[in-house]
Amino acid sequence: MADEHHALTKAFSGLGGLGVDESTMVKTISKWQKQPDQKSKFRKNFPGFFTPNGSIETCEDDFVRHLKTEFSRFKNLMVLWAMHPHERDARWIHHVLHKSHPYTIIIEIACTRSADELLNIRRAYQSLFHHSLEEDVAYLIKENYSKLLVGLVSAFRYEGPRVDNEMAKSEAKLIHNAVKCSAPGEVVKNEELVRILTTRSKLHLKTTFEQYKNLYGKPIAEDLGVNLCLQETVKCIDTPANYFSEVINNAFNNKADKPTKRALNRVIISRADVDMDTIKESYNKQFGTKLEDVIAKNTHGCYKDALLSLVGK
């Protein structure tokens, strides 16, 4: 019987994983019918979640909130999976602007979608919320990176194969000058830097970043320092698979906050039909293990099964 109590405790808490083990819960309901003493023992042996309160054990409010979150993971995953990608991205951006979600989500969407996809996201946003995406970003984001974000969501980049190598080299020098001549934290406002990052094609920018490394002996990311907004922009444009791998890995950190954990759904859902194989390769190279194995180890129940199906195990 102790094994059953342990299994149920694990099913409810996840023991550090994501989601809940619905199958074990349902089996226990069947086994423990008309056995209230078993539920009482379960509550008494579930430290941290149930607290003695007179003659009964009461559920901690934090645990109630925890359970709601874990039970909702599968539901939220399926809702997002069924939604049109343009609507889904528009809603994610709206959440950033109105519900204090990390602004890096805007950078991720703006820099990893195609020009046509981003145009359709703007159309979906306007249809859903009766504002243009650009005006909401400009009005609601007051920080010094607002011009960069407006430029990124407004972009309609050239997607052909042509790159002017001399121009890329020249703009690598402009970026270096902007970084070196700007006060700490102020480089994100540099107009030349913003123009380059928000208007040039992704292929042109990748060439520019290569030229930067050739000219100055280190990746551009090293010179951008702690400026997360610029770091994420460069990473999403230059090495999106590495970026997504890192987001996924951060979501499995036991100390991760809620937005970081929620990012797992966002990345798996949005990339499942796009570049998941490339992301899986990148994850294996960066972290020395298969993404499928990490998901299987750190998630539970229907949520685990759905994630594994999406990543293509």
PDB file of N, CA and C in Angstrom, residues 23-63:
ATOM      1  N   SER A  23      -3.303   8.713 -15.523  1.00  0.00           N
ATOM      2  CA  SER A  23      -3.607   7.286 -15.490  1.00  0.00           C
ATOM      3  C   SER A  23      -3.520   6.725 -14.068  1.00  0.00           C
ATOM      4  N   THR A  24      -2.444   7.095 -13.359  1.00  0.00           N
ATOM      5  CA  THR A  24      -2.283   6.615 -11.980  1.00  0.00           C
ATOM      6  C   THR A  24      -3.394   7.143 -11.086  1.00  0.00           C
ATOM      7  N   MET A  25      -3.787   8.392 -11.299  1.00  0.00           N
ATOM      8  CA  MET A  25      -4.869   8.977 -10.495  1.00  0.00           C
ATOM      9  C   MET A  25      -6.179   8.212 -10.688  1.00  0.00           C
ATOM     10  N   VAL A  26      -6.497   7.915 -11.935  1.00  0.00           N
ATOM     11  CA  VAL A  26      -7.753   7.217 -12.223  1.00  0.00           C
ATOM     12  C   VAL A  26      -7.727   5.803 -11.638  1.00  0.00           C
ATOM     13  N   LYS A  27      -6.592   5.112 -11.747  1.00  0.00           N
ATOM     14  CA  LYS A  27      -6.480   3.765 -11.180  1.00  0.00           C
ATOM     15  C   LYS A  27      -6.667   3.794  -9.667  1.00  0.00           C
ATOM     16  N   THR A  28      -6.114   4.833  -9.030  1.00  0.00           N
ATOM     17  CA  THR A  28      -6.219   4.932  -7.572  1.00  0.00           C
ATOM     18  C   THR A  28      -7.659   5.200  -7.133  1.00  0.00           C
ATOM     19  N   ILE A  29      -8.370   6.028  -7.895  1.00  0.00           N
ATOM     20  CA  ILE A  29      -9.790   6.274  -7.592  1.00  0.00           C
ATOM     21  C   ILE A  29     -10.556   4.960  -7.547  1.00  0.00           C
ATOM     22  N   SER A  30     -10.261   4.100  -8.529  1.00  0.00           N
ATOM     23  CA  SER A  30     -10.953   2.809  -8.604  1.00  0.00           C
ATOM     24  C   SER A  30     -10.582   1.911  -7.428  1.00  0.00           C
ATOM     25  N   LYS A  31      -9.278   1.854  -7.099  1.00  0.00           N
ATOM     26  CA  LYS A  31      -8.807   0.967  -6.037  1.00  0.00           C
ATOM     27  C   LYS A  31      -9.285   1.412  -4.660  1.00  0.00           C
ATOM     28  N   TRP A  32      -9.369   2.725  -4.450  1.00  0.00           N
ATOM     29  CA  TRP A  32      -9.652   3.242  -3.113  1.00  0.00           C
ATOM     30  C   TRP A  32     -11.121   3.588  -2.901  1.00  0.00           C
ATOM     31  N   GLN A  33     -11.981   3.062  -3.736  1.00  0.00           N
ATOM     32  CA  GLN A  33     -13.409   3.291  -3.524  1.00  0.00           C
ATOM     33  C   GLN A  33     -13.824   2.781  -2.146  1.00  0.00           C
ATOM     34  N   LYS A  34     -14.573   3.620  -1.428  1.00  0.00           N
ATOM     35  CA  LYS A  34     -15.087   3.276  -0.091  1.00  0.00           C
ATOM     36  C   LYS A  34     -13.954   2.951   0.882  1.00  0.00           C
ATOM     37  N   GLN A  35     -12.787   3.598   0.690  1.00  0.00           N
ATOM     38  CA  GLN A  35     -11.658   3.432   1.609  1.00  0.00           C
ATOM     39  C   GLN A  35     -11.134   4.822   2.021  1.00  0.00           C
ATOM     40  N   PRO A  36     -11.932   5.569   2.765  1.00  0.00           N
ATOM     41  CA  PRO A  36     -11.507   6.917   3.138  1.00  0.00           C
ATOM     42  C   PRO A  36     -10.224   6.941   3.953  1.00  0.00           C
ATOM     43  N   ASP A  37      -9.927   5.829   4.665  1.00  0.00           N
ATOM     44  CA  ASP A  37      -8.699   5.785   5.457  1.00  0.00           C
ATOM     45  C   ASP A  37      -7.462   5.860   4.572  1.00  0.00           C
ATOM     46  N   GLN A  38      -7.558   5.324   3.332  1.00  0.00           N
ATOM     47  CA  GLN A  38      -6.420   5.397   2.419  1.00  0.00           C
ATOM     48  C   GLN A  38      -6.148   6.840   2.005  1.00  0.00           C
ATOM     49  N   LYS A  39      -7.211   7.595   1.734  1.00  0.00           N
ATOM     50  CA  LYS A  39      -7.020   9.006   1.389  1.00  0.00           C
ATOM     51  C   LYS A  39      -6.471   9.787   2.568  1.00  0.00           C
ATOM     52  N   SER A  40      -6.894   9.435   3.774  1.00  0.00           N
ATOM     53  CA  SER A  40      -6.389  10.100   4.972  1.00  0.00           C
ATOM     54  C   SER A  40      -4.887   9.845   5.131  1.00  0.00           C
ATOM     55  N   LYS A  41      -4.475   8.587   4.954  1.00  0.00           N
ATOM     56  CA  LYS A  41      -3.038   8.257   5.028  1.00  0.00           C
ATOM     57  C   LYS A  41      -2.246   8.998   3.950  1.00  0.00           C
ATOM     58  N   PHE A  42      -2.843   9.090   2.771  1.00  0.00           N
ATOM     59  CA  PHE A  42      -2.194   9.803   1.660  1.00  0.00           C
ATOM     60  C   PHE A  42      -1.948  11.260   2.042  1.00  0.00           C
ATOM     61  N   ARG A  43      -2.970  11.905   2.614  1.00  0.00           N
ATOM     62  CA  ARG A  43      -2.818  13.314   2.985  1.00  0.00           C
ATOM     63  C   ARG A  43      -1.765  13.488   4.084  1.00  0.00           C
ATOM     64  N   LYS A  44      -1.763  12.555   5.059  1.00  0.00           N
ATOM     65  CA  LYS A  44      -0.814  12.660   6.164  1.00  0.00           C
ATOM     66  C   LYS A  44       0.627  12.435   5.714  1.00  0.00           C
ATOM     67  N   ASN A  45       0.787  11.701   4.632  1.00  0.00           N
ATOM     68  CA  ASN A  45       2.137  11.383   4.150  1.00  0.00           C
ATOM     69  C   ASN A  45       2.538  12.177   2.911  1.00  0.00           C
ATOM     70  N   PHE A  46       1.907  13.336   2.747  1.00  0.00           N
ATOM     71  CA  PHE A  46       2.210  14.200   1.598  1.00  0.00           C
ATOM     72  C   PHE A  46       2.689  15.538   2.145  1.00  0.00           C
ATOM     73  N   PRO A  47       3.891  15.569   2.760  1.00  0.00           N
ATOM     74  CA  PRO A  47       4.385  16.783   3.420  1.00  0.00           C
ATOM     75  C   PRO A  47       4.547  17.950   2.442  1.00  0.00           C
ATOM     76  N   GLY A  48       4.233  19.118   2.940  1.00  0.00           N
ATOM     77  CA  GLY A  48       4.376  20.308   2.113  1.00  0.00           C
ATOM     78  C   GLY A  48       3.128  20.678   1.355  1.00  0.00           C
ATOM     79  N   PHE A  49       2.230  19.725   1.183  1.00  0.00           N
ATOM     80  CA  PHE A  49       1.015  19.986   0.417  1.00  0.00           C
ATOM     81  C   PHE A  49      -0.253  19.895   1.277  1.00  0.00           C
ATOM     82  N   PHE A  50      -0.191  19.053   2.328  1.00  0.00           N
ATOM     83  CA  PHE A  50      -1.304  18.981   3.275  1.00  0.00           C
ATOM     84  C   PHE A  50      -0.762  19.298   4.669  1.00  0.00           C
ATOM     85  N   THR A  51      -1.525  20.065   5.427  1.00  0.00           N
ATOM     86  CA  THR A  51      -1.095  20.506   6.754  1.00  0.00           C
ATOM     87  C   THR A  51      -2.143  20.108   7.792  1.00  0.00           C
ATOM     88  N   PRO A  52      -1.699  19.523   8.924  1.00  0.00           N
ATOM     89  CA  PRO A  52      -2.661  19.204   9.997  1.00  0.00           C
ATOM     90  C   PRO A  52      -3.410  20.459  10.444  1.00  0.00           C
ATOM     91  N   ASN A  53      -4.703  20.348  10.538  1.00  0.00           N
ATOM     92  CA  ASN A  53      -5.539  21.475  10.946  1.00  0.00           C
ATOM     93  C   ASN A  53      -6.672  20.932  11.812  1.00  0.00           C
ATOM     94  N   GLY A  54      -6.401  20.868  13.112  1.00  0.00           N
ATOM     95  CA  GLY A  54      -7.366  20.232  13.997  1.00  0.00           C
ATOM     96  C   GLY A  54      -7.430  18.743  13.740  1.00  0.00           C
ATOM     97  N   SER A  55      -8.608  18.250  13.473  1.00  0.00           N
ATOM     98  CA  SER A  55      -8.791  16.811  13.267  1.00  0.00           C
ATOM     99  C   SER A  55      -8.663  16.394  11.803  1.00  0.00           C
ATOM    100  N   ILE A  56      -8.366  17.347  10.916  1.00  0.00           N
ATOM    101  CA  ILE A  56      -8.242  17.033   9.487  1.00  0.00           C
ATOM    102  C   ILE A  56      -6.927  17.569   8.931  1.00  0.00           C
ATOM    103  N   GLU A  57      -6.654  17.206   7.691  1.00  0.00           N
ATOM    104  CA  GLU A  57      -5.501  17.758   6.981  1.00  0.00           C
ATOM    105  C   GLU A  57      -6.034  18.642   5.859  1.00  0.00           C
ATOM    106  N   THR A  58      -5.572  19.882   5.814  1.00  0.00           N
ATOM    107  CA  THR A  58      -6.064  20.818   4.796  1.00  0.00           C
ATOM    108  C   THR A  58      -5.009  21.038   3.724  1.00  0.00           C
ATOM    109  N   CYS A  59      -5.476  21.290   2.523  1.00  0.00           N
ATOM    110  CA  CYS A  59      -4.604  21.474   1.359  1.00  0.00           C
ATOM    111  C   CYS A  59      -4.034  22.886   1.351  1.00  0.00           C
ATOM    112  N   GLU A  60      -2.729  22.985   1.146  1.00  0.00           N
ATOM    113  CA  GLU A  60      -2.081  24.292   1.074  1.00  0.00           C
ATOM    114  C   GLU A  60      -2.524  25.032  -0.184  1.00  0.00           C
ATOM    115  N   ASP A  61      -2.744  26.345  -0.038  1.00  0.00           N
ATOM    116  CA  ASP A  61      -3.175  27.151  -1.189  1.00  0.00           C
ATOM    117  C   ASP A  61      -2.162  27.087  -2.325  1.00  0.00           C
ATOM    118  N   ASP A  62      -0.878  27.094  -1.969  1.00  0.00           N
ATOM    119  CA  ASP A  62       0.149  27.029  -3.013  1.00  0.00           C
ATOM    120  C   ASP A  62       0.044  25.729  -3.797  1.00  0.00           C
ATOM    121  N   PHE A  63      -0.306  24.635  -3.123  1.00  0.00           N
ATOM    122  CA  PHE A  63      -0.439  23.360  -3.810  1.00  0.00           C
ATOM    123  C   PHE A  63      -1.642  23.352  -4.740  1.00  0.00           C
TER     124      PHE A  63
END
